[in-house]
Structure formats: C-alpha cells, structure tokens
Coordinates of C-alpha atoms in Angstrom, one line a residue:
X1 CA -14.3 -67.2 37.9
X2 CA -14.0 -71.0 37.6
X3 CA -16.9 -73.1 36.4
X4 CA -20.3 -71.5 36.2
X5 CA -22.4 -72.6 39.2
X6 CA -26.0 -71.8 38.3
X7 CA -27.3 -72.7 41.8
X8 CA -24.9 -70.3 43.4
X9 CA -25.7 -67.4 41.0
X10 CA -29.4 -67.9 41.2
X11 CA -29.2 -67.5 45.0
X12 CA -27.5 -64.1 44.8
X13 CA -29.6 -60.9 44.6
X14 CA -29.5 -59.0 41.3
X15 CA -27.4 -56.1 42.7
X16 CA -24.7 -58.5 43.6
X17 CA -24.8 -60.0 40.1
X18 CA -24.4 -56.5 38.7
X19 CA -21.4 -55.6 40.9
X20 CA -19.6 -58.9 40.2
X21 CA -20.2 -58.7 36.4
X22 CA -19.0 -55.1 36.4
X23 CA -15.6 -56.2 37.8
X24 CA -14.9 -58.8 35.1
X25 CA -12.3 -58.4 32.5
X26 CA -13.6 -57.7 29.0
X27 CA -13.2 -61.2 27.5
X28 CA -14.8 -62.8 30.5
X29 CA -17.7 -60.4 30.3
X30 CA -18.2 -61.4 26.7
X31 CA -18.6 -65.0 27.7
X32 CA -21.0 -64.2 30.6
X33 CA -23.3 -62.0 28.6
X34 CA -24.3 -65.1 26.7
X35 CA -25.6 -66.9 29.8
X36 CA -29.1 -65.5 29.6
X37 CA -31.2 -62.7 28.2
X38 CA -31.3 -61.0 31.6
X39 CA -27.6 -60.7 31.8
X40 CA -27.3 -59.6 28.2
X41 CA -29.8 -56.8 28.7
X42 CA -28.1 -55.9 32.0
X43 CA -24.7 -55.5 30.4
X44 CA -26.3 -53.3 27.7
X45 CA -27.9 -51.0 30.3
X46 CA -26.3 -47.5 30.6
X47 CA -26.3 -47.7 34.5
X48 CA -24.3 -50.9 34.3
X49 CA -21.8 -49.2 32.0
X50 CA -21.5 -46.3 34.5
X51 CA -20.9 -48.7 37.3
X52 CA -18.3 -50.6 35.3
X53 CA -16.5 -47.4 34.5
X54 CA -16.2 -46.8 38.2
X55 CA -14.9 -50.3 39.1
X56 CA -13.0 -51.4 36.0
X57 CA -10.5 -49.4 34.0
X58 CA -11.0 -49.5 30.3
X59 CA -8.2 -51.2 28.3
X60 CA -6.5 -48.7 26.0
X61 CA -4.6 -50.6 23.3
X62 CA -4.0 -50.9 19.6
X63 CA -5.6 -53.2 17.0
X64 CA -4.6 -54.4 13.6
X65 CA -6.4 -56.3 10.8
X66 CA -5.7 -57.2 7.2
X67 CA -9.2 -58.2 6.0
X68 CA -12.7 -59.2 6.9
X69 CA -12.1 -62.3 9.1
X70 CA -10.1 -61.4 12.2
X71 CA -8.9 -58.5 14.3
X72 CA -5.8 -58.6 16.6
X73 CA -5.7 -56.6 19.9
X74 CA -2.6 -56.1 22.0
X75 CA -3.2 -57.2 25.6
X76 CA -0.7 -55.4 27.8
X77 CA -1.4 -57.3 31.0
X78 CA -0.3 -60.6 29.3
X79 CA 2.0 -59.0 26.8
X80 CA 0.4 -60.8 23.9
X81 CA -1.9 -60.3 20.9
X82 CA -5.4 -61.8 21.0
X83 CA -7.3 -62.5 17.9
X84 CA -11.1 -62.4 17.6
X85 CA -13.1 -63.1 14.5
X86 CA -15.4 -60.5 12.9
X87 CA -17.3 -62.8 10.7
X88 CA -20.5 -61.3 12.0
X89 CA -19.8 -58.4 9.6
X90 CA -20.1 -60.9 6.6
X91 CA -23.7 -61.6 7.8
X92 CA -24.5 -57.9 8.3
X93 CA -23.5 -57.1 4.7
X94 CA -24.8 -60.3 3.1
X95 CA -28.3 -59.4 4.5
X96 CA -28.5 -56.5 2.1
X97 CA -26.7 -58.2 -0.8
X98 CA -23.1 -56.8 -0.3
X99 CA -20.1 -59.1 -0.6
X100 CA -17.2 -56.7 -0.5
X101 CA -16.6 -54.4 2.5
X102 CA -13.7 -52.6 4.1
X103 CA -12.8 -51.4 7.6
X104 CA -12.3 -47.6 7.1
X105 CA -11.9 -46.2 10.6
X106 CA -11.6 -47.1 14.3
X107 CA -12.1 -44.9 17.4
X108 CA -12.8 -45.7 21.0
X109 CA -14.3 -49.2 20.9
X110 CA -16.0 -49.0 17.5
X111 CA -15.2 -49.8 13.9
X112 CA -16.6 -48.1 10.8
X113 CA -17.0 -50.5 7.9
X114 CA -18.5 -50.0 4.5
X115 CA -19.2 -51.6 1.1
X116 CA -16.2 -51.3 -1.2
X117 CA -17.2 -52.6 -4.6
X118 CA -18.1 -50.4 -7.5
X119 CA -20.0 -53.3 -9.1
X120 CA -22.5 -53.7 -6.3
X121 CA -25.5 -51.4 -6.4
X122 CA -26.3 -51.5 -2.7
X123 CA -24.0 -49.3 -0.6
X124 CA -23.9 -49.5 3.1
X125 CA -22.1 -48.2 6.2
X126 CA -21.9 -50.3 9.4
X127 CA -20.8 -49.3 12.9
X128 CA -19.8 -52.2 15.1
X129 CA -18.2 -53.1 18.4
X130 CA -16.0 -56.0 17.3
X131 CA -15.5 -57.3 20.9
X132 CA -19.2 -57.4 21.7
X133 CA -20.0 -58.4 18.1
X134 CA -22.8 -55.8 18.0
X135 CA -23.5 -53.6 15.0
X136 CA -26.0 -51.4 13.2
X137 CA -26.5 -49.8 9.8
X138 CA -25.9 -46.0 9.4
X139 CA -28.1 -44.0 7.0
X140 CA -26.7 -44.0 3.5
X141 CA -24.2 -41.3 2.6
X142 CA -25.4 -38.4 0.5
X143 CA -23.0 -39.8 -2.1
X144 CA -21.3 -43.1 -1.2
X145 CA -17.5 -42.7 -1.2
X146 CA -15.1 -45.7 -1.3
X147 CA -12.1 -44.6 -3.4
X148 CA -9.0 -42.9 -2.0
X149 CA -10.9 -42.1 1.2
X150 CA -9.5 -40.5 4.3
X151 CA -11.8 -41.2 7.3
X152 CA -11.6 -39.9 10.8
X153 CA -14.0 -41.0 13.5
X154 CA -14.6 -39.3 16.9
X155 CA -16.5 -41.1 19.7
X156 CA -17.5 -39.5 23.0
X157 CA -16.6 -42.0 25.7
X158 CA -19.3 -40.7 28.0
X159 CA -22.3 -40.2 25.7
X160 CA -21.3 -42.6 22.9
X161 CA -22.1 -39.8 20.4
X162 CA -20.3 -40.3 17.1
X163 CA -19.0 -38.1 14.4
X164 CA -17.3 -39.2 11.2
X165 CA -15.3 -37.1 8.7
X166 CA -14.9 -38.5 5.2
X167 CA -12.8 -37.1 2.3
X168 CA -12.5 -39.0 -1.0
X169 CA -14.1 -39.8 -4.3
X170 CA -17.3 -41.5 -5.4
X171 CA -15.5 -43.9 -7.8
X172 CA -12.4 -44.4 -9.9
X173 CA -13.5 -42.1 -12.7
X174 CA -14.7 -39.2 -10.5
X175 CA -12.6 -36.1 -10.8
X176 CA -14.3 -34.0 -8.1
X177 CA -13.5 -34.9 -4.5
X178 CA -16.1 -34.9 -1.8
X179 CA -16.3 -34.2 1.9
X180 CA -19.0 -35.5 4.2
X181 CA -19.7 -35.6 7.9
X182 CA -21.9 -38.0 9.8
X183 CA -23.4 -36.9 13.2
X184 CA -25.0 -39.6 15.3
X185 CA -27.1 -37.0 17.3
X186 CA -28.9 -36.1 14.0
X187 CA -28.3 -39.6 12.6
X188 CA -27.6 -38.2 9.2
X189 CA -24.8 -37.3 6.7
X190 CA -24.1 -33.8 5.5
X191 CA -22.3 -33.0 2.2
X192 CA -19.9 -30.2 3.1
X193 CA -17.7 -27.8 1.1
X194 CA -14.3 -29.0 -0.2
X195 CA -11.3 -26.6 -0.1
X196 CA -12.0 -24.5 -3.2
X197 CA -8.4 -23.5 -3.7
X198 CA -7.3 -27.0 -4.4
X199 CA -10.7 -28.5 -5.5
X200 CA -9.7 -30.4 -8.6
X201 CA -5.9 -30.6 -8.0
X202 CA -5.6 -32.3 -4.6
X203 CA -5.4 -35.7 -3.1
X204 CA -6.4 -36.1 0.6
X205 CA -3.7 -37.9 2.7
X206 CA -4.8 -37.7 6.3
X207 CA -7.3 -36.0 8.6
X208 CA -8.0 -35.7 12.3
X209 CA -9.5 -33.6 15.1
X210 CA -6.9 -31.4 16.8
X211 CA -7.7 -28.9 19.5
X212 CA -11.3 -29.2 18.6
X213 CA -10.8 -28.4 14.9
X214 CA -10.8 -30.9 12.0
X215 CA -7.4 -30.6 10.1
X216 CA -6.7 -32.3 6.8
X217 CA -3.4 -32.8 4.9
X218 CA -3.6 -32.7 1.1
X219 CA -1.2 -33.1 -1.7
X220 CA -1.7 -30.5 -4.4
X221 CA -0.9 -32.3 -7.6
X222 CA -0.6 -29.2 -9.8
X223 CA 1.6 -27.1 -7.4
X224 CA 3.4 -30.3 -6.3
X225 CA 3.4 -29.4 -2.6
X226 CA 1.5 -30.3 0.6
X227 CA -1.2 -28.2 2.1
X228 CA -2.6 -28.4 5.7
X229 CA -6.1 -26.9 6.1
X230 CA -8.5 -26.5 9.0
X231 CA -12.3 -26.8 8.7
X232 CA -14.8 -24.6 10.5
X233 CA -17.8 -26.8 11.0
X234 CA -20.1 -24.0 12.1
X235 CA -19.5 -21.9 9.0
X236 CA -18.7 -24.8 6.5
X237 CA -15.5 -23.1 5.4
X238 CA -11.8 -24.1 5.1
X239 CA -8.8 -22.1 6.0
X240 CA -5.1 -22.5 5.2
X241 CA -2.9 -23.6 8.1
X242 CA 0.4 -22.2 6.9
X243 CA 3.1 -24.8 7.6
X244 CA 6.4 -25.1 5.8
X245 CA 7.1 -28.7 4.9
X246 CA 10.9 -28.8 4.3
X247 CA 10.9 -31.7 1.8
X248 CA 8.7 -33.7 -0.6
X249 CA 7.0 -36.9 0.7
X250 CA 4.8 -39.3 -1.1
X251 CA 2.3 -39.8 1.7
X252 CA 1.8 -38.8 5.3
X253 CA -0.3 -39.4 8.3
X254 CA -1.2 -37.0 11.0
X255 CA -1.3 -38.2 14.6
X256 CA -1.9 -36.5 18.0
X257 CA 0.0 -37.6 21.1
X258 CA 0.6 -35.8 24.3
X259 CA -1.6 -32.9 22.8
X260 CA 1.0 -32.4 20.1
X261 CA 0.5 -32.8 16.3
X262 CA 2.8 -35.2 14.5
X263 CA 3.4 -36.2 10.9
X264 CA 4.7 -39.6 9.9
X265 CA 6.2 -39.9 6.4
X266 CA 8.5 -41.9 4.3
X267 CA 11.8 -40.0 4.5
X268 CA 13.7 -41.8 1.7
X269 CA 12.5 -43.2 -1.6
X270 CA 14.3 -45.6 -3.8
X271 CA 16.3 -44.0 -6.6
X272 CA 16.0 -40.6 -5.1
X273 CA 12.7 -40.0 -6.9
X274 CA 9.0 -40.2 -5.8
X275 CA 8.3 -43.9 -5.6
X276 CA 5.9 -46.5 -4.1
X277 CA 8.9 -48.1 -2.4
X278 CA 10.6 -46.5 0.7
X279 CA 13.9 -47.0 2.5
X280 CA 12.9 -45.4 5.8
X281 CA 10.3 -43.6 7.9
X282 CA 10.5 -40.6 10.1
X283 CA 8.4 -38.6 12.6
X284 CA 8.1 -34.8 12.5
X285 CA 6.2 -32.4 14.8
X286 CA 3.9 -29.9 13.2
X287 CA 3.8 -26.7 15.3
X288 CA 0.8 -24.4 14.9
X289 CA 0.7 -21.4 14.7
X290 CA 4.5 -21.3 14.4
X291 CA 4.1 -22.8 10.9
X292 CA 7.0 -25.3 11.4
X293 CA 7.4 -28.9 10.7
X294 CA 10.5 -30.2 12.4
X295 CA 11.9 -33.7 12.4
X296 CA 11.8 -35.6 15.7
X297 CA 13.5 -38.8 14.6
X298 CA 13.7 -41.5 12.0
X299 CA 13.8 -45.2 12.3
X300 CA 17.3 -46.6 12.9
X301 CA 18.2 -49.2 10.3
X302 CA 18.0 -51.9 12.9
X303 CA 14.4 -51.0 13.7
X304 CA 13.5 -50.7 10.0
X305 CA 15.0 -54.2 9.4
X306 CA 13.0 -55.6 12.4
X307 CA 9.8 -54.2 11.0
X308 CA 10.3 -55.3 7.4
X309 CA 13.0 -58.0 7.4
X310 CA 15.5 -58.0 4.7
X311 CA 13.1 -56.8 2.0
X312 CA 14.5 -54.0 -0.2
X313 CA 11.1 -53.2 -1.7
X314 CA 9.0 -51.9 1.1
X315 CA 5.8 -50.5 -0.4
X316 CA 3.7 -47.6 0.9
X317 CA 1.0 -50.0 2.2
X318 CA 3.4 -52.2 4.2
X319 CA 2.8 -50.6 7.6
X320 CA 0.3 -48.7 9.7
X321 CA 1.0 -46.0 12.3
X322 CA -1.0 -45.3 15.4
X323 CA -0.7 -43.9 19.0
X324 CA -0.2 -46.3 21.9
X325 CA 0.2 -45.0 25.4
X326 CA 0.7 -41.5 24.0
X327 CA 3.6 -42.7 21.9
X328 CA 3.8 -43.4 18.2
X329 CA 3.6 -47.1 17.2
X330 CA 4.5 -48.7 13.9
X331 CA 3.0 -52.1 12.9
X332 CA 4.2 -53.9 9.8
X333 CA 2.6 -56.4 7.5
X334 CA 5.1 -59.1 8.5
X335 CA 3.7 -59.1 12.1
X336 CA 6.2 -56.9 13.8
X337 CA 5.5 -53.8 16.0
X338 CA 7.6 -51.1 17.7
X339 CA 6.8 -48.1 19.9
X340 CA 8.8 -44.9 20.1
X341 CA 9.8 -43.4 23.5
X342 CA 10.4 -39.8 22.5
X343 CA 11.9 -38.8 25.9
X344 CA 14.6 -41.4 25.7
X345 CA 14.5 -41.5 21.8
X346 CA 14.4 -45.3 22.0
X347 CA 12.4 -47.9 20.1
X348 CA 10.7 -50.6 22.1
X349 CA 9.8 -53.8 20.2
X350 CA 6.4 -55.4 21.0
X351 CA 5.7 -59.1 20.7
X352 CA 5.0 -60.2 17.2
X353 CA 1.4 -60.8 16.1
X354 CA -0.1 -63.2 13.6
X355 CA -3.3 -62.8 11.6
X356 CA -2.5 -64.7 8.4
X357 CA -2.5 -63.4 4.9
X358 CA -5.2 -61.1 3.8
X359 CA -5.9 -57.7 2.2
X360 CA -4.9 -54.2 3.0
X361 CA -3.4 -53.7 6.4
X362 CA -5.4 -51.5 8.8
X363 CA -4.5 -50.5 12.4
X364 CA -5.6 -48.0 15.0
X365 CA -5.6 -47.0 18.6
X366 CA -8.5 -48.8 20.3
X367 CA -10.2 -49.2 23.7
X368 CA -11.6 -52.6 24.5
X369 CA -15.1 -52.1 25.9
X370 CA -17.7 -54.7 25.5
X371 CA -20.3 -52.3 26.9
X372 CA -19.8 -49.6 24.4
X373 CA -23.1 -49.4 22.5
X374 CA -23.3 -48.9 18.7

C-alpha cells in the first residue's frame, strides 16, 4: 500500500474505500482500522465482513503462547511465525481487580481467557480477538471453574455464535467435578449433568464436538481405565461410547481431522510405569461405532529429538497438539513444530518459533480474522 496519502483517500468515494480495505491482508487491515473512527466502524460492520469474505480468503493457521504477553501465529505465505502482544488482556482483567488469568481455549478467531487464582474473589471470563485486540466480558459461570479444566469452544464462522463446553473442578479441594455450557445466543451459562457412572472417580482429559455431538474422554481413577462418553445436549444425559483402548496412557487429547476422530497420547513412559515423563508420542484413530482405537503412527526418534532436543525428561506439559491443514501438528516448548502427512506417513518440520520463557504452553488451530466480532 505504500505511504498513506490522505488527500488521495479523501477524494475516493466510500464504496471504493470499502472495496480496497476488504482486499487488504489481516495485518495491514489492523493498521488501517486505526486511521479514523469511520474506518474502524466500517471494518466492524457485518456487511463489510461479508464483502471481505467474498474477496479475501481467511488465513487458517495455528497459534501458540506460553503466558499472558504474546501469541505467535504461523504465517504460511511467508513461512514464518509472527508474534503479537496481548497486553490488552492485562487491562481487561485489571479493570475488575484480577491479576492472574489463563488462556483456556481457542476457536475460529477467538480466545477464551479467565481468572485463574483461587485467592482472588473476583472471577471473570473474557472472549477476545487477539489480532483485532477487541474483547468483552462473558456473564459469570454458575460456579467458576479453574482447576483441571477441559475446555472446548465452537464458533460459527457465519453468525459468530459461540458455545463453550467446560469440564473441571471449582478449586483444588473440590471432590465433585462440574460440567457447564455457555451459549452466546442466550448469553448465559448452564450447569449440566456430569456422567453419573464415574461422577467422583474420574478425571476429564479431553473434549470436542464430533459429528454434531460433544464427546469427552475421562480417566476412571477407581477402575483404572479410560472412558469415552457422548453428551446429548437436548436431554442433558451422557451415554457410553464403547471403545477398546488397547493400553494404558497417562493423558490423551482428542482431535478431528478429515472428519476422522484421533487420539494423541504418550506411548512410552520412563521406567515402564505411569510417569509424568514420556519417551515418545503416538497417534491413534478412534472408530465409532466400531469401538476400535487403532494406532496410526508414532514419532520417529529423529522427530522426537527435533521437538525436544537431547532431554531425557520430557514432561507431560512440554508440547501441545493441534490440527493444521487437516493434519496433526505437534509444537514443543523449545520452539520446534512438526506436521504429520498421514498419506505419506512423513513428518514435515516447520520453521522454529520464539516467544520467550513463560508459563504453561497453549496452542490451537486458529483463523486470523480481524473482522471477527466478539
């Protein structure tokens, strides 16, 4: 675009402004929205978003962060990671007296962030667009949950309607797990039933929407096995999804790629016993209703070493897994990332990223869209 020529732009009719702005890449549009209030309001208009959808393909990518200061996005066109600050979140929480907060979920172009300290009386949930740096408070949860949470967010790309599924505990001393759903159409939270069969003996590991139904993976501490269950939102009931998991695993994450359900787990633990340190990771496909969980592949040692270096103590929080271009992507805490090509059974390294040292690693699929409203 070159330098901004105010004389030239002021001579153009508004419909030309709109069409030119609609063709800009996301980062350029972020800069131009700060030119004046008129352009900022134009970019926030639903008709502009529809026009932009026709003229400009949204950038589907992945994002990673390890704290409250920056988020890194992979830019495929330039084959690099771009880092943006999210310090506006600090102001959003500080305004209500909250110092500690945590990114819990990402979907579409939005992040879900909430207060994460048991010592602070004020509890809050914020939805934000990190690229546009726009945000809003959600209504308080029925019971605020910030411990051992599993969060899955679903955003309708056309209507921007949002639903959030949250499994977890109120605090460290709580023994009864909770399940809540937020619906942006009603702008309210609903406290829902928890699977009664494993009510006080389970730990939620992962959850997502698959074929229109919310599925959750639990570890039954008493029976020492893993349970996959499906939730009927209309009737507020859970049902067993009978799947035979062939071996024990400490933790697991469900992912959907190419309309298939996958499970990523540590496949080896140090000393042959359940441990917080792992020696490798693998990918399995969960087949419903066949009830099978079959291994697809595991990381070759060369790829594992690329992700984690020469460390022999790789902990369970040392990586995040997500879907990128309908393929499974691993990102490690040391700044390395790889994508699995299932057809060729090959691992493609991505360029390294750098976000500095911070807290717990978080990553997700993401769509860069500065026009996505919150």
